[in-house]
Short mmCIF file of C-alpha atoms in Angstrom, two decimals:
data_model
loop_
_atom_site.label_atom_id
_atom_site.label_comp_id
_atom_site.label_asym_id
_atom_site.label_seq_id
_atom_site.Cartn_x
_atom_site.Cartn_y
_atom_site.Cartn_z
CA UNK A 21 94.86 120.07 182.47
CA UNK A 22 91.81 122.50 182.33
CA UNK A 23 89.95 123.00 179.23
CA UNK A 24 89.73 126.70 180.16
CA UNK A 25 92.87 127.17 178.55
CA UNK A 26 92.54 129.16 175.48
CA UNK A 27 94.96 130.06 172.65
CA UNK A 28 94.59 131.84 169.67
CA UNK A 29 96.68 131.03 166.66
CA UNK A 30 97.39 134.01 164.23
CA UNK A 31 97.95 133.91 160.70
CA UNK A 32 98.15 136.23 157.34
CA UNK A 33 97.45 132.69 155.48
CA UNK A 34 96.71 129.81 157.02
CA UNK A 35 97.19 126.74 154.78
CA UNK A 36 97.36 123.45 156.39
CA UNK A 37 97.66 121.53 153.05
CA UNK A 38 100.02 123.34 151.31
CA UNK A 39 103.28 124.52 151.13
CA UNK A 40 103.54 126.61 154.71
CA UNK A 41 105.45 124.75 157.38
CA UNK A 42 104.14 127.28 160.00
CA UNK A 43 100.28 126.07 159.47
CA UNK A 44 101.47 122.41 160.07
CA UNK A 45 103.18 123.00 162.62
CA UNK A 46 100.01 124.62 164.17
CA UNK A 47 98.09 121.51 163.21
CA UNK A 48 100.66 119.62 165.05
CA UNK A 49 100.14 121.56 168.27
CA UNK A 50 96.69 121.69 167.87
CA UNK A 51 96.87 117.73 167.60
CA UNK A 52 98.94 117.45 170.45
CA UNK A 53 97.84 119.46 173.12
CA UNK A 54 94.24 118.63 172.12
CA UNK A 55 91.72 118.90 175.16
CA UNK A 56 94.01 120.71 177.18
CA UNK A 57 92.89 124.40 175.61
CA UNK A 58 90.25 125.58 173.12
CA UNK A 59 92.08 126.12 170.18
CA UNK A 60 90.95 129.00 167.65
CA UNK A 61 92.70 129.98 164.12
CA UNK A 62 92.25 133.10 162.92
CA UNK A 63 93.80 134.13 159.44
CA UNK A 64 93.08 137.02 157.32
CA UNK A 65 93.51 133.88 154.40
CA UNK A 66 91.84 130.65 155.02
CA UNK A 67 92.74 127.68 152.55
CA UNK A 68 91.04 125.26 154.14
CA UNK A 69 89.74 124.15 156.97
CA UNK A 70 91.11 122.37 159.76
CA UNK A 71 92.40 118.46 159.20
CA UNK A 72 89.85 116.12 160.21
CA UNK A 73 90.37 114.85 163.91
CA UNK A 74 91.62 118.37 165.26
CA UNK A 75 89.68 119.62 167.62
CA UNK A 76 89.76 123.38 167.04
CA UNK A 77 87.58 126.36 165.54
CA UNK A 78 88.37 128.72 162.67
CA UNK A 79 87.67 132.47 163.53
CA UNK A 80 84.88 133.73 161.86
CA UNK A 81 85.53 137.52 161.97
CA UNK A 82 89.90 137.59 161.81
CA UNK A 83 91.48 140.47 162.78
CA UNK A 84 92.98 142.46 160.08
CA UNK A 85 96.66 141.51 160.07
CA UNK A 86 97.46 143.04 156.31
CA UNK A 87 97.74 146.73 156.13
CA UNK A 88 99.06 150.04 156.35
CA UNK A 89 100.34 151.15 159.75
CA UNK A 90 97.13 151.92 161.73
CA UNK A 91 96.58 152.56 165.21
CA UNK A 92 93.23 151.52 164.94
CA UNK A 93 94.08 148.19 163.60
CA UNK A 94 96.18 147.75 165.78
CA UNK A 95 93.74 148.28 168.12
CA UNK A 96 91.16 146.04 166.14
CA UNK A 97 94.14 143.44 166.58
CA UNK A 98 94.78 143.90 170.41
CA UNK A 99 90.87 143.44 170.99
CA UNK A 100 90.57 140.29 169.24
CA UNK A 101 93.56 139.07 171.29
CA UNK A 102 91.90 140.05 174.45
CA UNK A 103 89.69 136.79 176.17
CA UNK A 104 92.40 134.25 175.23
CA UNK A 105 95.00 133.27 177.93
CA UNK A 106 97.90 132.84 174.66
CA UNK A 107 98.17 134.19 171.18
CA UNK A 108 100.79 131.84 168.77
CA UNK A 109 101.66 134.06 165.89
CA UNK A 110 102.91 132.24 162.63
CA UNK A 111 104.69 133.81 159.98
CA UNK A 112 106.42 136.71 158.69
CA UNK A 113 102.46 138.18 157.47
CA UNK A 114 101.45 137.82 161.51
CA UNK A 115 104.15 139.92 162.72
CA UNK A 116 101.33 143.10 163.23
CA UNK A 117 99.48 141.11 165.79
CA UNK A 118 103.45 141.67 167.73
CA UNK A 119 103.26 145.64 167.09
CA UNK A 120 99.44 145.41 168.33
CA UNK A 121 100.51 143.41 171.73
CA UNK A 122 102.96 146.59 172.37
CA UNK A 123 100.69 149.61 171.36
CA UNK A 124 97.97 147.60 173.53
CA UNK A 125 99.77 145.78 176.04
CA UNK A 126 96.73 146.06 178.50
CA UNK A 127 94.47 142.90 179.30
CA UNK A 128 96.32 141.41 176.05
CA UNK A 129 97.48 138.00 176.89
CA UNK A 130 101.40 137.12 175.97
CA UNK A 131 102.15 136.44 172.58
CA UNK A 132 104.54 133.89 170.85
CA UNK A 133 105.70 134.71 167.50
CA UNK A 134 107.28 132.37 165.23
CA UNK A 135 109.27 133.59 162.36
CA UNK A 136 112.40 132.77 160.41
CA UNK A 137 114.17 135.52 159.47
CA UNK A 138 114.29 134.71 155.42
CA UNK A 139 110.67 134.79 155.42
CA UNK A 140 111.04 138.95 156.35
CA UNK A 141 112.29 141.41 154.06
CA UNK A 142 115.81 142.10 154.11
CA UNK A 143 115.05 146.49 154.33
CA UNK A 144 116.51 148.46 156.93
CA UNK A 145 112.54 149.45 157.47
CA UNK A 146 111.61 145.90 157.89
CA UNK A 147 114.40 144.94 160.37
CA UNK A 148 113.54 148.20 162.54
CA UNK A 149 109.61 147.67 162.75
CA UNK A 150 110.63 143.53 164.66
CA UNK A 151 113.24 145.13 166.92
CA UNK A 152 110.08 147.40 168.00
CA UNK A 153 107.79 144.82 167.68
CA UNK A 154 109.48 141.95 169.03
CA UNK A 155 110.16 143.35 172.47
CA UNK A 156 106.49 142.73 173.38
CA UNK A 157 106.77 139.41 172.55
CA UNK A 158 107.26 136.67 175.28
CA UNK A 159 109.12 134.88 172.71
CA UNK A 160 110.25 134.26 169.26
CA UNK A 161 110.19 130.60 168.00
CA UNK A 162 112.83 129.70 164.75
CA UNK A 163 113.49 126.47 162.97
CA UNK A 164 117.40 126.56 163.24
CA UNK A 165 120.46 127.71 164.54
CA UNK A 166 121.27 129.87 161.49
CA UNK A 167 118.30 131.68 161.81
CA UNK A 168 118.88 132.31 165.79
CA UNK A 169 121.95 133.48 164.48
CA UNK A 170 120.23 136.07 162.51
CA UNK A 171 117.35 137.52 164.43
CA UNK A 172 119.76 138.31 167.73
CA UNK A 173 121.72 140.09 164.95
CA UNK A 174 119.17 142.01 162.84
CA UNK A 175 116.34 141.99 165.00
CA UNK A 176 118.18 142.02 168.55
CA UNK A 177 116.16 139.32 170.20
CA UNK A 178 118.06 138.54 173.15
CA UNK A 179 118.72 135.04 174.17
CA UNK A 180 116.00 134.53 177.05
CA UNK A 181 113.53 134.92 174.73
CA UNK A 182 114.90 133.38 171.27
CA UNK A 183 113.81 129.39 170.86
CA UNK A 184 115.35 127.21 168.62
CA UNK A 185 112.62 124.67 167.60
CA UNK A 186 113.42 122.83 164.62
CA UNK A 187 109.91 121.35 162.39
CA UNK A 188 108.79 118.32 163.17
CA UNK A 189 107.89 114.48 161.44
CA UNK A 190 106.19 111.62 162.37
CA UNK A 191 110.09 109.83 162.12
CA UNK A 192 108.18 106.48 162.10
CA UNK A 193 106.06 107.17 158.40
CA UNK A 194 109.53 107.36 156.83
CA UNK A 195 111.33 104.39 158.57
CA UNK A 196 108.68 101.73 157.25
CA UNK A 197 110.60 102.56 153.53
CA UNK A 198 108.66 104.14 150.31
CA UNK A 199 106.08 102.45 148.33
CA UNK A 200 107.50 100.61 145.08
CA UNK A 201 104.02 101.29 143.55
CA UNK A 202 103.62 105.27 144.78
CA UNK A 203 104.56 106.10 141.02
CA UNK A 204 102.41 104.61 139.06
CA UNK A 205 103.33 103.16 136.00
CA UNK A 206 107.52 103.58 136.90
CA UNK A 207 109.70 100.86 137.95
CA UNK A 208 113.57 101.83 138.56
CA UNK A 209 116.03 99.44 136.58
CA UNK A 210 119.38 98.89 138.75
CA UNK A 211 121.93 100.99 136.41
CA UNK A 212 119.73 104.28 136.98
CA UNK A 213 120.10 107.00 139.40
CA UNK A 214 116.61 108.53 140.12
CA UNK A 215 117.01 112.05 140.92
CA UNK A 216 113.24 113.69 142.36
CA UNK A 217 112.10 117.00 142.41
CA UNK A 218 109.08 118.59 143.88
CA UNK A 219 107.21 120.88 141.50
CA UNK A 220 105.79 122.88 144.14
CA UNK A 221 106.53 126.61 144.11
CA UNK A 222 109.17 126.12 142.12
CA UNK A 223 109.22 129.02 138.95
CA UNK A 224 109.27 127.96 135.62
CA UNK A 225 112.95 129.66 135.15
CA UNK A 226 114.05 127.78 138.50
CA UNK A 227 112.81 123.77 137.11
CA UNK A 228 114.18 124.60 133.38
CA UNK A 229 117.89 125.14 135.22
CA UNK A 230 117.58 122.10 137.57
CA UNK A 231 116.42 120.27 134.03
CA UNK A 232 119.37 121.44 132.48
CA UNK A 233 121.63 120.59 134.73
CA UNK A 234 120.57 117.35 135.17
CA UNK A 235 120.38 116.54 131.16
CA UNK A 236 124.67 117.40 131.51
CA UNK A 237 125.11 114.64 133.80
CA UNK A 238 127.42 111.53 132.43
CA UNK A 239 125.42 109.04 134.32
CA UNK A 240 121.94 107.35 133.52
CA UNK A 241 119.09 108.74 135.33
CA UNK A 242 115.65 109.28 135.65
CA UNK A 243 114.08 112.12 136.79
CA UNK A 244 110.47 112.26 138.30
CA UNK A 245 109.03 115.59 139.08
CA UNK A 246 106.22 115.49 141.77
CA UNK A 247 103.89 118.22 141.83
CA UNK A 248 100.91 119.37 139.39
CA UNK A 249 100.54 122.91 138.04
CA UNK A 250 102.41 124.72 135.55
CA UNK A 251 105.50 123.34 136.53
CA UNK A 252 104.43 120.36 134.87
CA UNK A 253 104.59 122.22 131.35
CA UNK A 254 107.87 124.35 132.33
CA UNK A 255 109.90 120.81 132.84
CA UNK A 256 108.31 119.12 129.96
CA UNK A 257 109.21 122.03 127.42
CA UNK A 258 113.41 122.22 128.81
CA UNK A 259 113.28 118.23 128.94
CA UNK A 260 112.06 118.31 125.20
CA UNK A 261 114.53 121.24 124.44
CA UNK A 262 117.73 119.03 126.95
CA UNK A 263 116.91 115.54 124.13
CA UNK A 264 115.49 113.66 128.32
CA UNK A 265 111.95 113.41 127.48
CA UNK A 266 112.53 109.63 127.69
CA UNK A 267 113.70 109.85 131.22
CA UNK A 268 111.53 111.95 132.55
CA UNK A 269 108.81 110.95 134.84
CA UNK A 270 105.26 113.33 135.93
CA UNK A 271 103.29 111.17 138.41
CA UNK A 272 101.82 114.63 139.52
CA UNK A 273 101.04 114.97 143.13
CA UNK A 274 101.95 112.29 145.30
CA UNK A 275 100.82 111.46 148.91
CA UNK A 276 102.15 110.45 151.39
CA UNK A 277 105.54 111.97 150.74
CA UNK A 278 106.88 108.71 153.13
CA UNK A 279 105.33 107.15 150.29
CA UNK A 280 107.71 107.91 147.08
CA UNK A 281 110.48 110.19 148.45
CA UNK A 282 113.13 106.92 149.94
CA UNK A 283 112.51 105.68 146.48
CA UNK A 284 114.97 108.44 145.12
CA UNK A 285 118.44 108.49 145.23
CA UNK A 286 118.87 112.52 145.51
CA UNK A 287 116.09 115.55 146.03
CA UNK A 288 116.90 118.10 143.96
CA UNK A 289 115.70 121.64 144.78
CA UNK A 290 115.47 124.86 143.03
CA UNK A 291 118.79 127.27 143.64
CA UNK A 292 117.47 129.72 146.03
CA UNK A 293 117.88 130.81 149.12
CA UNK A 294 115.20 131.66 151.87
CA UNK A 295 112.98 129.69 154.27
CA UNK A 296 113.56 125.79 153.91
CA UNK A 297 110.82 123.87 152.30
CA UNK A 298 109.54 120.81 154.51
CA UNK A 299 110.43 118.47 152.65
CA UNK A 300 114.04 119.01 153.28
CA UNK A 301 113.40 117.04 156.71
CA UNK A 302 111.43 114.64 155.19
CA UNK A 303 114.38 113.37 152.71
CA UNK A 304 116.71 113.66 155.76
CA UNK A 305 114.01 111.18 157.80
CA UNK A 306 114.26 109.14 154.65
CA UNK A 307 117.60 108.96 154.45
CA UNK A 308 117.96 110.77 150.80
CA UNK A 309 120.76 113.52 150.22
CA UNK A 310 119.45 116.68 149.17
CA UNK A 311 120.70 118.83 146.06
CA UNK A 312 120.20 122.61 146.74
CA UNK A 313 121.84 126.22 146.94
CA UNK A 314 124.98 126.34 149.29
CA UNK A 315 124.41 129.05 151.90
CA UNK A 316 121.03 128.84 152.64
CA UNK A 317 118.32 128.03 155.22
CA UNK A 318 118.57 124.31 154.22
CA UNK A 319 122.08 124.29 153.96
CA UNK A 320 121.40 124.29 157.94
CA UNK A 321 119.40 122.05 158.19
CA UNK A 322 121.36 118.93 156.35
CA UNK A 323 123.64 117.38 157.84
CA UNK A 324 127.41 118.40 157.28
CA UNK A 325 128.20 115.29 155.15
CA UNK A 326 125.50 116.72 152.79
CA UNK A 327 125.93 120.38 153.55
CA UNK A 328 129.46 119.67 151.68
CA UNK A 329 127.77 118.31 148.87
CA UNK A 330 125.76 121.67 147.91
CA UNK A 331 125.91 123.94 144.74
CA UNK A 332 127.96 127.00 145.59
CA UNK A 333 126.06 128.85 142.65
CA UNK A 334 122.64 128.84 141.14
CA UNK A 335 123.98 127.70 137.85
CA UNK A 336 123.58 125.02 135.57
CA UNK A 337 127.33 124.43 135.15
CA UNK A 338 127.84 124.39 138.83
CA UNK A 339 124.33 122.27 139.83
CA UNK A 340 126.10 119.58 137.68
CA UNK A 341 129.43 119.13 138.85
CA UNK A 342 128.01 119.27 141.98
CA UNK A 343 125.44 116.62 140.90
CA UNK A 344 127.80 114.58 139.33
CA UNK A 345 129.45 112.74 142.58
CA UNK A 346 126.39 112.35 143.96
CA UNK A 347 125.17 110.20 141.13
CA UNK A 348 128.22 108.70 140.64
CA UNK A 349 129.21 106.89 143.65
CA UNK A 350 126.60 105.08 145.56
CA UNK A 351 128.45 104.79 148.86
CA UNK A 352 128.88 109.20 148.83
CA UNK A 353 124.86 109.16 148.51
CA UNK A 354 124.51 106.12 151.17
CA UNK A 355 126.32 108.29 153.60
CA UNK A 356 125.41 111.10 153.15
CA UNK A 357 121.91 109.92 153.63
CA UNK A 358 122.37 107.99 156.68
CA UNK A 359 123.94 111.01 157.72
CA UNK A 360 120.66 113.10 156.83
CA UNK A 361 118.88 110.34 158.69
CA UNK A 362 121.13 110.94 162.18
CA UNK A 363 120.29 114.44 162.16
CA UNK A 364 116.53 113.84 161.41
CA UNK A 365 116.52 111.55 164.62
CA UNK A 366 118.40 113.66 166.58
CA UNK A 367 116.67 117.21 166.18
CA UNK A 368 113.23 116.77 163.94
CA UNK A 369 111.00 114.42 166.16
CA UNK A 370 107.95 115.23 166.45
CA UNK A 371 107.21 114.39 169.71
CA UNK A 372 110.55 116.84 170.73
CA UNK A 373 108.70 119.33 168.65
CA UNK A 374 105.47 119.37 171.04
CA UNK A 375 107.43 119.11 174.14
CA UNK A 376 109.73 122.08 173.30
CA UNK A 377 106.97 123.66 172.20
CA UNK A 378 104.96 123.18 175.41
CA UNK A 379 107.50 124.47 178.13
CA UNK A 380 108.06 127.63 175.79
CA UNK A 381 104.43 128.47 176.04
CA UNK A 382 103.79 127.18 179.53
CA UNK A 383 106.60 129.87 180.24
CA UNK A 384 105.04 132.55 178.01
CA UNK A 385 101.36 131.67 180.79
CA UNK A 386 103.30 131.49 183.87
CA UNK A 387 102.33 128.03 184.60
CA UNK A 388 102.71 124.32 183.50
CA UNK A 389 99.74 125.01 181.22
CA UNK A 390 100.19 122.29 178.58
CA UNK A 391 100.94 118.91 177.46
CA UNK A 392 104.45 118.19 176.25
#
């Protein structure tokens, strides 16, 4: 492989420690493909630098992806493109760099954007401006079938050029089991279900419902909320309020999450839909069943013996009867979790991650350009 190679990676926010499963996933790559290109990252928000071992460069002048229409951003965006041989756009925020590849198209080097659709606007305007956009791309990357589903409806991607490429998890992290000691100062007794759920851009109105739920459940339970922030405060006030105090458990942030999250019986997440947070997978590689909103983004993801299992309202009444089996009958959350585990195998490896990856972008260049 040539080092000549070069590809640009595009984002409105790039945030390789945080929540964003697209800056990862460009980690990942990065990681992977390594020496084969000179990797640049160019965001018009920079949360941190890159992760230690990646070999890579963070653009010091971005082109301005946030904005009002402009032909001369565009243009500002086109020329920055211009000198690499690929440009991997991440994120609903990057989708501008797209709209600048087709009012520029000349001497600007093909362009992969990756996008689930419940990351974009729902508007009639919003849908419009990808179906432009999007035909100058030389692909659109998604993390599931749902959401191929519903960009070759809404944004009229056709199939050629519409790549299902689920996230992926180093598989192995989660198999070696969680760390009895990741929680400080909690050890489980055998009669209680520990339910988990991640603080993380959760609202304070979205972790008093899942508190309230829980407190309605006729089993005995603990529940340890990882995460620091003000979600810390929001579940501490509606455990207070619920009479749970006692069984509630704030470690704060945890890390790895290999580390703590197969020492919960169920993940509980906030009833929403949108874009699946990673660590849906993550439980699934760990083998835990997942509590969410029926319907969604990670409805799709679970497996069906868990999809089942989901809330068909964002409710506290309906969170806890659909809770309630779950904590009930340990064989219901074993299966359901090796189920989880089947599908993690099956479609979340990392290594098929890279290798998907690869021969979509090799395509995109015109030659067996990478690594995969």
């Amino acid at each position: 492989m040539s080092q000549s190679l070069s590809i640009l990676y595009l984002f409105d926010a790039f945030d390789p420690h945080g929540g964003d499963p697209w800056s990862r996933r460009a980690v990942q790559l990065m990681t992977a493909f390594r020496d084969a290109a000179r990797h640049v990252v160019a965001a018009d928000d920079c949360r941190a630098a890159l992760p230690e071992g990646v070999t890579g460069m963070l653009a010091q002048n971005p082109p301005p992806l946030a904005g009002t229409v402009s032909v001369a951003r565009y243009e500002a965006i086109a020329r920055a493109m211009r000198g690499h041989d690929l440009v991997l756009s991440f994120g609903a925020g990057a989708i501008d760099a797209v709209m600048a590849r087709r009012a520029f198209p000349r001497d600007t080097p093909p362009i992969v954007h990756h996008e689930d659709p419940a990351e974009a606007t729902s508007a009639g305007s919003a849908r419009l401006y990808r179906r432009i956009a999007l035909g100058a791309a030389a692909g659109l990357v998604v993390g599931g079938s749902a959401a191929a589903e519903t960009a070759a409806a809404r944004w009229k991607v056709p199939e050629a050029r519409l790549h299902v490429i689920p996230d992926g998890i180093d598989l192995s992290a989660f198999a070696r089991g969680p760390n009895a000691k990741s929680v400080a100062g909690f050890r489980r007794k055998p009669v209680e279900v520990v339910i988990g759920v991640p603080l993380d851009n959760a609202s304070d109105a979205e972790l008093a419902l899942l508190v309230r739920a829980v407190a309605g459940l006729a089993a005995r339970f603990r529940l340890v909320a990882v995460g620091d922030g003000a979600g810390r405060a929001a579940v501490e006030r509606a455990a207070l309020a619920m009479g749970i105090d006692d069984r509630l458990v704030l470690p704060g942030a945890l890390t790895p999450t290999a580390a703590w999250l197969g020492g919960v019986d169920v993940l509980l997440l906030p009833m929403r839909l949108g874009a699946a947070p990673a660590i849906v997978v993550e439980a699934m590689a760990a083998g835990v069943p997942v509590m969410a909103l029926r319907g969604g983004a990670t409805e799709a993801l679970l497996a069906p013996e868990n999809g089942a299992l989901l809330s068909p309202h964002a409710a506290e009444v309906s969170l806890r009867d659909a809770l309630q089996p779950l904590v009930s009958d340990a064989t219901l959350r074993a299966a359901a979790g090796a189920a989880n585990r089947a599908r993690a195998t099956e479609r979340h490896d990392t290594a098929a991650m890279i290798a998907r990856s690869a021969a979509v972008y090799s395509a995109a260049i015109g030659r067996p350009a990478l690594p995969g």
